[in-house]
Amino acid sequence: MKKSLILSLLYVGCFATFSFGQVSGERIPARGLAVFEEKGNFIPYEFTRHPVGDNDIQIEILYAGICHSDLHHVRAEWGEEEYPMIPGHEIAGKVVEIGKNVTRFKVGDYAGIGCMIGSCRTCDACEHDHEQYCEVGPIMTYHGVDRYNCNEHTQGGYADTYVVAEDFAIQIPADADLEKVAPLLCAGITSYSPIYYAGVKAGNKVGIAGFGGLGHMGVQYAVALGADVTVFDITEEKREDALRMGAKRYVNVNNPDELKGLDNTLDFILNTIPANYDMNMYLKMLKYDGKMGIVGLPAFAHMPVISLDKFIWQGNRSIFGSQIGGIKQTQEMLNYSVANTIYPEVVIIPAEGKAVDEAYQHVLDGKVKFRYVIDMTTLNK
């Protein structure tokens, strides 16, 4: 018996009633690309989504971005994982069904889903529009447990459809460049939020450490704000791209001569590096009262560390971490991005296991510029 059928039978009679609405009826058939073991290959997978509740919308997924964190999960580099797994938390599509209480969307609208699809909505973090820090725990788009829908394990956006509460869906303007929107819902907000928090403004000297999916979005936001941007990376291949996007300077950190004279020069550093690196090198580049926002999260086995004494010697420089952004800020970011024509640079690939496997390898090898996006309309064609 197929696992998708077994899961469907387990959910028969499961009826969830809670403060956000009701869920009943038959589960929704879905198809996607899944891995069935650590570091496995992607293959087609049939499963089901929970029914559309009173406050839910169903989205036909048109595009799904590939995030570096997808690789970490698939490869179990952030701890134990559950398989089969369909990754993907950068989702753009069209609304095909709405619950009876839905007011923000109508059938035919474009909608997106980012990294989370639920939270408690009542804790201090949620009440301040920081659902990503929910004290009960945010419900992640995949690799999560949906406590409001029978504790089902969430499956992500490398699929043909998704059901989500309207309050956790993002409205996509009708004039948006849809094939480029999906990565904004992770890479975009992850870069935008710490830049906003740090108060970056015109004339600031800003460093972007790591020039991949997150970094190239950070460059565009900082340049749009009028900052003087320096990009740091480990290859020559992206130098022209950084300058084309508005950076004033590109530093190949493998060339010691290019690092000279950078200490005490930057107001803010957005650090997107997904591998081990020298944190103190960047801390020393900050001016007095400068800040460094960390958004890159390497594999646990290669996590960079910094000794406490470095904070003493580099006093009045600060490091803070940032995780995506709340739903309200994500909507703000998307509206700002579309209005200012700020999009990721993407490579569109078909929804085929082999194509996704190859894209993953290119991401691991640092050969992608800058984001792969899967055209989910090609699934099983």
mmCIF file of C-alpha atoms in Angstrom:
data_model
loop_
_atom_site.group_PDB
_atom_site.id
_atom_site.type_symbol
_atom_site.label_atom_id
_atom_site.label_comp_id
_atom_site.label_asym_id
_atom_site.label_seq_id
_atom_site.Cartn_x
_atom_site.Cartn_y
_atom_site.Cartn_z
ATOM 1 C CA MET A 1 0.000 0.000 0.000
ATOM 2 C CA LYS A 2 1.379 3.420 -0.937
ATOM 3 C CA LYS A 3 2.454 5.584 1.973
ATOM 4 C CA SER A 4 0.276 8.443 0.678
ATOM 5 C CA LEU A 5 -2.789 6.162 0.927
ATOM 6 C CA ILE A 6 -1.822 5.039 4.424
ATOM 7 C CA LEU A 7 -1.484 8.664 5.546
ATOM 8 C CA SER A 8 -4.855 9.476 4.029
ATOM 9 C CA LEU A 9 -6.487 6.622 5.959
ATOM 10 C CA LEU A 10 -4.857 7.758 9.179
ATOM 11 C CA TYR A 11 -6.388 11.174 8.749
ATOM 12 C CA VAL A 12 -9.927 9.926 8.057
ATOM 13 C CA GLY A 13 -12.175 11.275 10.790
ATOM 14 C CA CYS A 14 -9.584 13.757 11.950
ATOM 15 C CA PHE A 15 -11.502 16.982 12.539
ATOM 16 C CA ALA A 16 -9.695 19.950 14.029
ATOM 17 C CA THR A 17 -11.606 22.768 15.680
ATOM 18 C CA PHE A 18 -9.641 25.729 17.018
ATOM 19 C CA SER A 19 -9.726 29.494 17.268
ATOM 20 C CA PHE A 20 -8.555 29.941 13.679
ATOM 21 C CA GLY A 21 -11.451 28.053 12.030
ATOM 22 C CA GLN A 22 -12.528 24.513 11.202
ATOM 23 C CA VAL A 23 -11.082 21.859 8.957
ATOM 24 C CA SER A 24 -13.201 19.025 7.625
ATOM 25 C CA GLY A 25 -13.841 17.122 4.422
ATOM 26 C CA GLU A 26 -11.580 15.052 2.233
ATOM 27 C CA ARG A 27 -7.849 15.552 2.071
ATOM 28 C CA ILE A 28 -6.448 17.071 -1.102
ATOM 29 C CA PRO A 29 -4.330 14.905 -3.431
ATOM 30 C CA ALA A 30 -0.909 16.396 -4.158
ATOM 31 C CA ARG A 31 2.238 15.521 -6.091
ATOM 32 C CA GLY A 32 5.781 16.617 -5.513
ATOM 33 C CA LEU A 33 9.483 15.808 -5.600
ATOM 34 C CA ALA A 34 10.783 14.165 -2.438
ATOM 35 C CA VAL A 35 13.900 12.609 -0.997
ATOM 36 C CA PHE A 36 13.467 9.390 0.973
ATOM 37 C CA GLU A 37 16.787 9.265 2.783
ATOM 38 C CA GLU A 38 19.644 11.481 3.888
ATOM 39 C CA LYS A 39 21.458 12.883 0.832
ATOM 40 C CA GLY A 40 19.042 10.969 -1.374
ATOM 41 C CA ASN A 41 17.945 11.849 -4.898
ATOM 42 C CA PHE A 42 14.642 13.526 -5.724
ATOM 43 C CA ILE A 43 11.878 11.325 -7.102
ATOM 44 C CA PRO A 44 8.142 11.880 -7.711
ATOM 45 C CA TYR A 45 5.941 11.435 -4.649
ATOM 46 C CA GLU A 46 2.179 11.401 -4.183
ATOM 47 C CA PHE A 47 0.762 12.577 -0.851
ATOM 48 C CA THR A 48 -2.139 14.643 0.512
ATOM 49 C CA ARG A 49 -2.712 18.081 2.026
ATOM 50 C CA HIS A 50 -5.275 18.786 4.728
ATOM 51 C CA PRO A 51 -8.679 20.093 3.554
ATOM 52 C CA VAL A 52 -9.258 23.813 3.034
ATOM 53 C CA GLY A 53 -10.506 25.189 6.351
ATOM 54 C CA ASP A 54 -12.735 28.176 6.948
ATOM 55 C CA ASN A 55 -9.745 30.528 7.127
ATOM 56 C CA ASP A 56 -7.500 28.741 4.622
ATOM 57 C CA ILE A 57 -6.596 29.206 0.989
ATOM 58 C CA GLN A 58 -5.389 26.586 -1.470
ATOM 59 C CA ILE A 59 -2.587 27.662 -3.775
ATOM 60 C CA GLU A 60 -1.647 26.094 -7.089
ATOM 61 C CA ILE A 61 2.136 26.298 -6.890
ATOM 62 C CA LEU A 62 3.699 27.794 -10.004
ATOM 63 C CA TYR A 63 7.276 28.430 -8.832
ATOM 64 C CA ALA A 64 9.411 27.181 -5.941
ATOM 65 C CA GLY A 65 12.847 28.528 -5.086
ATOM 66 C CA ILE A 66 15.773 26.388 -3.955
ATOM 67 C CA CYS A 67 17.289 27.751 -0.740
ATOM 68 C CA HIS A 68 20.643 26.682 0.711
ATOM 69 C CA SER A 69 18.785 25.649 3.871
ATOM 70 C CA ASP A 70 16.899 23.091 1.753
ATOM 71 C CA LEU A 71 20.231 21.392 1.189
ATOM 72 C CA HIS A 72 21.051 21.410 4.898
ATOM 73 C CA HIS A 73 17.730 19.727 5.693
ATOM 74 C CA VAL A 74 17.902 17.183 2.887
ATOM 75 C CA ARG A 75 21.439 16.267 3.914
ATOM 76 C CA ALA A 76 20.555 16.203 7.659
ATOM 77 C CA GLU A 77 23.272 18.744 8.441
ATOM 78 C CA TRP A 78 21.172 20.526 11.069
ATOM 79 C CA GLY A 79 20.189 17.433 13.018
ATOM 80 C CA GLU A 80 17.854 14.493 12.633
ATOM 81 C CA GLU A 81 15.308 14.667 9.802
ATOM 82 C CA GLU A 82 12.172 12.783 8.833
ATOM 83 C CA TYR A 83 11.722 11.273 5.385
ATOM 84 C CA PRO A 84 10.163 11.320 2.865
ATOM 85 C CA MET A 85 10.775 15.055 2.684
ATOM 86 C CA ILE A 86 9.548 17.592 0.156
ATOM 87 C CA PRO A 87 11.595 20.773 0.732
ATOM 88 C CA GLY A 88 10.773 24.278 -0.412
ATOM 89 C CA HIS A 89 9.783 27.414 1.518
ATOM 90 C CA GLU A 90 9.941 29.896 -1.334
ATOM 91 C CA ILE A 91 6.563 29.471 -2.984
ATOM 92 C CA ALA A 92 4.642 31.553 -5.515
ATOM 93 C CA GLY A 93 1.365 30.553 -7.094
ATOM 94 C CA LYS A 94 -2.297 31.211 -7.724
ATOM 95 C CA VAL A 95 -5.250 30.898 -5.347
ATOM 96 C CA VAL A 96 -7.624 28.147 -6.503
ATOM 97 C CA GLU A 97 -9.904 27.786 -3.457
ATOM 98 C CA ILE A 98 -10.745 29.847 -0.363
ATOM 99 C CA GLY A 99 -12.450 29.125 2.953
ATOM 100 C CA LYS A 100 -15.736 30.817 3.834
ATOM 101 C CA ASN A 101 -14.102 33.311 6.249
ATOM 102 C CA VAL A 102 -11.293 34.403 3.927
ATOM 103 C CA THR A 103 -11.264 38.142 3.171
ATOM 104 C CA ARG A 104 -7.745 38.963 1.918
ATOM 105 C CA PHE A 105 -7.762 36.689 -1.121
ATOM 106 C CA LYS A 106 -10.093 35.641 -3.898
ATOM 107 C CA VAL A 107 -9.780 32.830 -6.407
ATOM 108 C CA GLY A 108 -7.378 33.880 -9.145
ATOM 109 C CA ASP A 109 -5.180 36.092 -6.956
ATOM 110 C CA TYR A 110 -1.453 35.456 -6.782
ATOM 111 C CA ALA A 111 -0.173 34.397 -3.374
ATOM 112 C CA GLY A 112 3.083 33.280 -1.800
ATOM 113 C CA ILE A 113 4.259 31.224 1.146
ATOM 114 C CA GLY A 114 7.553 31.703 2.948
ATOM 115 C CA CYS A 115 9.292 29.753 5.679
ATOM 116 C CA MET A 116 6.387 29.347 8.107
ATOM 117 C CA ILE A 117 2.686 28.555 7.883
ATOM 118 C CA GLY A 118 1.546 29.011 11.476
ATOM 119 C CA SER A 119 2.262 30.139 15.041
ATOM 120 C CA CYS A 120 0.399 30.518 18.331
ATOM 121 C CA ARG A 121 -0.524 34.143 17.478
ATOM 122 C CA THR A 122 -0.888 35.046 21.168
ATOM 123 C CA CYS A 123 2.625 35.145 22.679
ATOM 124 C CA ASP A 124 4.646 38.337 22.997
ATOM 125 C CA ALA A 125 6.624 37.643 19.812
ATOM 126 C CA CYS A 126 3.507 36.952 17.750
ATOM 127 C CA GLU A 127 1.693 39.999 19.097
ATOM 128 C CA HIS A 128 4.667 42.106 17.971
ATOM 129 C CA ASP A 129 4.547 40.612 14.441
ATOM 130 C CA HIS A 130 7.591 38.393 14.955
ATOM 131 C CA GLU A 131 5.931 35.040 14.388
ATOM 132 C CA GLN A 132 9.281 33.520 13.451
ATOM 133 C CA TYR A 133 10.200 33.742 17.144
ATOM 134 C CA CYS A 134 6.882 32.328 18.425
ATOM 135 C CA GLU A 135 7.378 31.150 22.006
ATOM 136 C CA VAL A 136 5.323 28.008 21.365
ATOM 137 C CA GLY A 137 7.192 27.495 18.121
ATOM 138 C CA PRO A 138 6.518 28.585 14.551
ATOM 139 C CA ILE A 139 5.129 25.906 12.250
ATOM 140 C CA MET A 140 7.545 25.588 9.389
ATOM 141 C CA THR A 141 6.465 25.184 5.776
ATOM 142 C CA TYR A 142 8.273 21.853 5.662
ATOM 143 C CA HIS A 143 10.184 19.858 8.276
ATOM 144 C CA GLY A 144 7.492 20.945 10.733
ATOM 145 C CA VAL A 145 4.544 19.578 12.685
ATOM 146 C CA ASP A 146 1.230 21.348 12.108
ATOM 147 C CA ARG A 147 -0.395 21.227 15.526
ATOM 148 C CA TYR A 148 -3.578 22.802 14.134
ATOM 149 C CA ASN A 149 -4.060 20.099 11.515
ATOM 150 C CA CYS A 150 -3.801 16.729 13.225
ATOM 151 C CA ASN A 151 -0.065 17.156 13.927
ATOM 152 C CA GLU A 152 0.681 16.282 10.319
ATOM 153 C CA HIS A 153 4.260 16.634 9.156
ATOM 154 C CA THR A 154 4.464 19.529 6.752
ATOM 155 C CA GLN A 155 5.726 19.063 3.214
ATOM 156 C CA GLY A 156 7.126 21.963 1.229
ATOM 157 C CA GLY A 157 6.829 23.748 -2.058
ATOM 158 C CA TYR A 158 8.479 21.370 -4.532
ATOM 159 C CA ALA A 159 4.900 20.307 -5.191
ATOM 160 C CA ASP A 160 1.810 21.235 -7.162
ATOM 161 C CA THR A 161 -0.381 22.629 -4.362
ATOM 162 C CA TYR A 162 -0.377 23.919 -0.773
ATOM 163 C CA VAL A 163 -3.093 24.727 1.789
ATOM 164 C CA VAL A 164 -2.293 27.544 4.207
ATOM 165 C CA ALA A 165 -4.085 29.883 6.616
ATOM 166 C CA GLU A 166 -4.709 33.181 4.824
ATOM 167 C CA ASP A 167 -2.943 35.073 7.640
ATOM 168 C CA PHE A 168 0.307 33.301 6.731
ATOM 169 C CA ALA A 169 0.006 33.802 2.984
ATOM 170 C CA ILE A 170 1.636 36.757 1.260
ATOM 171 C CA GLN A 171 -0.259 38.831 -1.302
ATOM 172 C CA ILE A 172 1.661 39.045 -4.587
ATOM 173 C CA PRO A 173 0.898 42.146 -6.681
ATOM 174 C CA ALA A 174 -0.607 41.351 -10.071
ATOM 175 C CA ASP A 175 2.212 43.201 -11.856
ATOM 176 C CA ALA A 176 5.008 41.270 -10.116
ATOM 177 C CA ASP A 177 7.553 39.282 -12.149
ATOM 178 C CA LEU A 178 6.150 36.016 -10.860
ATOM 179 C CA GLU A 179 8.997 33.679 -11.804
ATOM 180 C CA LYS A 180 11.333 35.811 -9.664
ATOM 181 C CA VAL A 181 9.037 36.331 -6.676
ATOM 182 C CA ALA A 182 9.443 33.010 -4.842
ATOM 183 C CA PRO A 183 13.015 33.609 -3.549
ATOM 184 C CA LEU A 184 11.939 36.947 -2.086
ATOM 185 C CA LEU A 185 9.898 35.001 0.480
ATOM 186 C CA CYS A 186 13.086 33.677 2.081
ATOM 187 C CA ALA A 187 16.214 35.224 0.566
ATOM 188 C CA GLY A 188 14.500 38.594 0.225
ATOM 189 C CA ILE A 189 13.080 38.895 3.730
ATOM 190 C CA THR A 190 16.148 37.303 5.337
ATOM 191 C CA SER A 191 18.301 40.082 3.845
ATOM 192 C CA TYR A 192 15.771 42.903 4.180
ATOM 193 C CA SER A 193 14.943 42.382 7.875
ATOM 194 C CA PRO A 194 18.431 42.862 9.419
ATOM 195 C CA ILE A 195 19.160 45.806 7.100
ATOM 196 C CA TYR A 196 15.940 47.405 8.359
ATOM 197 C CA TYR A 197 16.749 46.520 11.990
ATOM 198 C CA ALA A 198 20.249 48.029 11.725
ATOM 199 C CA GLY A 199 18.808 51.277 10.383
ATOM 200 C CA VAL A 200 20.934 51.358 7.237
ATOM 201 C CA LYS A 201 20.616 54.725 5.492
ATOM 202 C CA ALA A 202 22.113 56.762 2.692
ATOM 203 C CA GLY A 203 25.849 57.281 3.092
ATOM 204 C CA ASN A 204 26.422 54.286 5.375
ATOM 205 C CA LYS A 205 29.301 51.997 4.507
ATOM 206 C CA VAL A 206 27.883 48.486 4.312
ATOM 207 C CA GLY A 207 29.607 45.147 3.853
ATOM 208 C CA ILE A 208 27.867 42.109 2.363
ATOM 209 C CA ALA A 209 29.748 38.949 3.332
ATOM 210 C CA GLY A 210 28.887 36.127 0.980
ATOM 211 C CA PHE A 211 27.488 36.907 -2.447
ATOM 212 C CA GLY A 212 24.999 34.150 -3.124
ATOM 213 C CA GLY A 213 21.225 33.953 -2.929
ATOM 214 C CA LEU A 214 21.023 36.055 0.250
ATOM 215 C CA GLY A 215 23.991 38.295 -0.424
ATOM 216 C CA HIS A 216 22.926 39.505 -3.849
ATOM 217 C CA MET A 217 19.558 40.530 -2.381
ATOM 218 C CA GLY A 218 21.331 42.374 0.441
ATOM 219 C CA VAL A 219 23.402 44.300 -2.090
ATOM 220 C CA GLN A 220 20.289 45.445 -3.941
ATOM 221 C CA TYR A 221 18.475 46.592 -0.788
ATOM 222 C CA ALA A 222 21.524 48.425 0.588
ATOM 223 C CA VAL A 223 22.208 50.131 -2.744
ATOM 224 C CA ALA A 224 18.548 51.179 -3.007
ATOM 225 C CA LEU A 225 18.897 52.859 0.401
ATOM 226 C CA GLY A 226 21.915 54.820 -0.817
ATOM 227 C CA ALA A 227 24.601 52.907 1.057
ATOM 228 C CA ASP A 228 28.211 52.525 -0.087
ATOM 229 C CA VAL A 229 28.475 48.736 -0.481
ATOM 230 C CA THR A 230 31.486 46.415 -0.312
ATOM 231 C CA VAL A 231 30.977 42.754 -1.233
ATOM 232 C CA PHE A 232 33.103 39.933 0.212
ATOM 233 C CA ASP A 233 33.339 36.494 -1.399
ATOM 234 C CA ILE A 234 35.870 33.766 -2.192
ATOM 235 C CA THR A 235 35.800 33.756 -5.997
ATOM 236 C CA GLU A 236 36.592 36.048 -8.895
ATOM 237 C CA GLU A 237 33.589 34.856 -10.885
ATOM 238 C CA LYS A 238 31.137 37.186 -9.126
ATOM 239 C CA ARG A 239 33.186 40.395 -9.132
ATOM 240 C CA GLU A 240 31.546 41.880 -12.228
ATOM 241 C CA ASP A 241 28.082 40.895 -10.991
ATOM 242 C CA ALA A 242 28.603 42.718 -7.688
ATOM 243 C CA LEU A 243 29.736 45.898 -9.407
ATOM 244 C CA ARG A 244 26.877 45.636 -11.910
ATOM 245 C CA MET A 245 24.393 45.515 -9.014
ATOM 246 C CA GLY A 246 25.786 48.732 -7.575
ATOM 247 C CA ALA A 247 28.524 47.657 -5.156
ATOM 248 C CA LYS A 248 31.420 50.120 -4.987
ATOM 249 C CA ARG A 249 33.986 47.480 -4.099
ATOM 250 C CA TYR A 250 34.462 43.713 -4.341
ATOM 251 C CA VAL A 251 36.894 41.888 -2.071
ATOM 252 C CA ASN A 252 38.133 38.380 -2.739
ATOM 253 C CA VAL A 253 38.974 37.277 0.810
ATOM 254 C CA ASN A 254 41.415 34.694 -0.552
ATOM 255 C CA ASN A 255 43.591 37.597 -1.715
ATOM 256 C CA PRO A 256 45.237 39.101 1.414
ATOM 257 C CA ASP A 257 46.131 42.335 -0.389
ATOM 258 C CA GLU A 258 42.443 43.120 -0.938
ATOM 259 C CA LEU A 259 41.762 42.905 2.802
ATOM 260 C CA LYS A 260 44.263 45.592 3.720
ATOM 261 C CA GLY A 261 42.924 48.835 5.135
ATOM 262 C CA LEU A 262 39.420 47.540 5.859
ATOM 263 C CA ASP A 263 39.538 47.501 9.684
ATOM 264 C CA ASN A 264 37.274 50.094 11.365
ATOM 265 C CA THR A 265 35.635 51.141 8.072
ATOM 266 C CA LEU A 266 32.097 49.680 7.973
ATOM 267 C CA ASP A 267 28.890 50.783 9.686
ATOM 268 C CA PHE A 268 27.104 47.500 9.088
ATOM 269 C CA ILE A 269 27.887 44.026 7.768
ATOM 270 C CA LEU A 270 25.241 41.607 6.544
ATOM 271 C CA ASN A 271 26.861 38.201 6.979
ATOM 272 C CA THR A 272 25.278 35.530 4.777
ATOM 273 C CA ILE A 273 28.173 33.034 4.702
ATOM 274 C CA PRO A 274 26.914 29.395 4.843
ATOM 275 C CA ALA A 275 30.326 27.842 5.611
ATOM 276 C CA ASN A 276 33.081 28.160 8.215
ATOM 277 C CA TYR A 277 34.874 31.534 8.301
ATOM 278 C CA ASP A 278 36.832 33.907 10.556
ATOM 279 C CA MET A 279 34.190 35.887 12.449
ATOM 280 C CA ASN A 280 36.746 38.143 14.111
ATOM 281 C CA MET A 281 38.081 39.289 10.745
ATOM 282 C CA TYR A 282 34.704 40.832 10.003
ATOM 283 C CA LEU A 283 34.162 42.126 13.542
ATOM 284 C CA LYS A 284 37.372 44.162 13.231
ATOM 285 C CA MET A 285 36.072 45.785 10.048
ATOM 286 C CA LEU A 286 33.240 47.476 11.940
ATOM 287 C CA LYS A 287 33.469 51.085 13.012
ATOM 288 C CA TYR A 288 32.892 52.094 16.605
ATOM 289 C CA ASP A 289 29.209 51.256 17.323
ATOM 290 C CA GLY A 290 29.039 49.225 14.114
ATOM 291 C CA LYS A 291 26.821 46.161 13.812
ATOM 292 C CA MET A 292 27.047 42.793 12.090
ATOM 293 C CA GLY A 293 23.868 40.856 11.344
ATOM 294 C CA ILE A 294 24.272 37.088 10.984
ATOM 295 C CA VAL A 295 21.830 35.307 8.668
ATOM 296 C CA GLY A 296 24.025 32.536 7.221
ATOM 297 C CA LEU A 297 23.775 29.260 9.142
ATOM 298 C CA PRO A 298 26.449 26.686 8.191
ATOM 299 C CA ALA A 299 26.202 22.970 8.864
ATOM 300 C CA PHE A 300 26.633 22.241 12.560
ATOM 301 C CA ALA A 301 29.848 20.345 11.809
ATOM 302 C CA HIS A 302 31.372 23.498 10.283
ATOM 303 C CA MET A 303 29.974 26.206 12.541
ATOM 304 C CA PRO A 304 32.276 29.225 13.030
ATOM 305 C CA VAL A 305 32.964 30.408 16.575
ATOM 306 C CA ILE A 306 34.411 33.519 18.136
ATOM 307 C CA SER A 307 36.190 33.822 21.468
ATOM 308 C CA LEU A 308 34.606 36.042 24.127
ATOM 309 C CA ASP A 309 37.764 38.111 24.467
ATOM 310 C CA LYS A 310 37.377 39.345 20.894
ATOM 311 C CA PHE A 311 34.268 41.242 21.984
ATOM 312 C CA ILE A 312 36.282 42.906 24.722
ATOM 313 C CA TRP A 313 39.117 44.012 22.439
ATOM 314 C CA GLN A 314 36.636 45.176 19.788
ATOM 315 C CA GLY A 315 34.387 46.921 22.324
ATOM 316 C CA ASN A 316 31.225 48.715 21.210
ATOM 317 C CA ARG A 317 30.898 46.625 18.102
ATOM 318 C CA SER A 318 27.950 44.260 18.145
ATOM 319 C CA ILE A 319 26.848 41.034 16.483
ATOM 320 C CA PHE A 320 23.200 40.038 16.245
ATOM 321 C CA GLY A 321 21.375 37.183 14.613
ATOM 322 C CA SER A 322 18.300 37.451 12.436
ATOM 323 C CA GLN A 323 15.858 34.812 11.240
ATOM 324 C CA ILE A 324 13.718 35.625 8.192
ATOM 325 C CA GLY A 325 11.018 38.140 9.269
ATOM 326 C CA GLY A 326 7.440 38.239 10.469
ATOM 327 C CA ILE A 327 4.473 38.047 8.110
ATOM 328 C CA LYS A 328 3.778 41.783 8.260
ATOM 329 C CA GLN A 329 7.383 42.649 7.419
ATOM 330 C CA THR A 330 7.504 40.009 4.684
ATOM 331 C CA GLN A 331 4.514 41.644 3.010
ATOM 332 C CA GLU A 332 6.214 45.036 3.394
ATOM 333 C CA MET A 333 9.398 43.652 1.824
ATOM 334 C CA LEU A 334 7.549 42.139 -1.109
ATOM 335 C CA ASN A 335 5.629 45.333 -1.819
ATOM 336 C CA TYR A 336 8.849 47.368 -1.614
ATOM 337 C CA SER A 337 10.726 44.938 -3.853
ATOM 338 C CA VAL A 338 8.087 44.889 -6.579
ATOM 339 C CA ALA A 339 7.629 48.683 -6.464
ATOM 340 C CA ASN A 340 11.392 49.205 -6.799
ATOM 341 C CA THR A 341 12.025 46.341 -9.247
ATOM 342 C CA ILE A 342 14.281 44.510 -6.794
ATOM 343 C CA TYR A 343 14.322 40.823 -7.656
ATOM 344 C CA PRO A 344 16.706 37.895 -7.361
ATOM 345 C CA GLU A 345 18.592 36.780 -10.430
ATOM 346 C CA VAL A 346 17.263 33.317 -11.145
ATOM 347 C CA VAL A 347 17.831 30.242 -13.260
ATOM 348 C CA ILE A 348 14.563 28.442 -14.063
ATOM 349 C CA ILE A 349 14.711 24.634 -14.079
ATOM 350 C CA PRO A 350 12.045 21.986 -14.771
ATOM 351 C CA ALA A 351 10.338 20.052 -11.987
ATOM 352 C CA GLU A 352 12.332 16.895 -12.633
ATOM 353 C CA GLY A 353 14.296 14.933 -10.081
ATOM 354 C CA LYS A 354 17.482 14.923 -12.137
ATOM 355 C CA ALA A 355 17.319 18.694 -12.699
ATOM 356 C CA VAL A 356 16.857 19.382 -8.987
ATOM 357 C CA ASP A 357 19.661 16.962 -8.073
ATOM 358 C CA GLU A 358 21.980 18.816 -10.451
ATOM 359 C CA ALA A 359 20.915 22.183 -9.068
ATOM 360 C CA TYR A 360 21.701 21.013 -5.537
ATOM 361 C CA GLN A 361 25.171 19.936 -6.599
ATOM 362 C CA HIS A 362 25.780 23.302 -8.263
ATOM 363 C CA VAL A 363 24.709 25.082 -5.060
ATOM 364 C CA LEU A 364 27.094 22.895 -3.044
ATOM 365 C CA ASP A 365 29.880 23.686 -5.514
ATOM 366 C CA GLY A 366 29.127 27.419 -5.466
ATOM 367 C CA LYS A 367 28.322 27.414 -9.171
ATOM 368 C CA VAL A 368 24.900 29.060 -9.092
ATOM 369 C CA LYS A 369 24.306 32.752 -9.815
ATOM 370 C CA PHE A 370 22.203 33.348 -7.805
ATOM 371 C CA ARG A 371 19.018 31.362 -7.215
ATOM 372 C CA TYR A 372 17.510 28.288 -8.809
ATOM 373 C CA VAL A 373 13.732 28.376 -9.202
ATOM 374 C CA ILE A 374 11.720 25.269 -10.114
ATOM 375 C CA ASP A 375 8.911 25.722 -12.619
ATOM 376 C CA MET A 376 6.345 23.550 -10.873
ATOM 377 C CA THR A 377 3.953 23.706 -13.827
ATOM 378 C CA THR A 378 6.281 21.228 -15.557
ATOM 379 C CA LEU A 379 5.794 18.563 -12.856
ATOM 380 C CA ASN A 380 5.173 15.173 -14.471
ATOM 381 C CA LYS A 381 4.835 16.652 -17.958
#
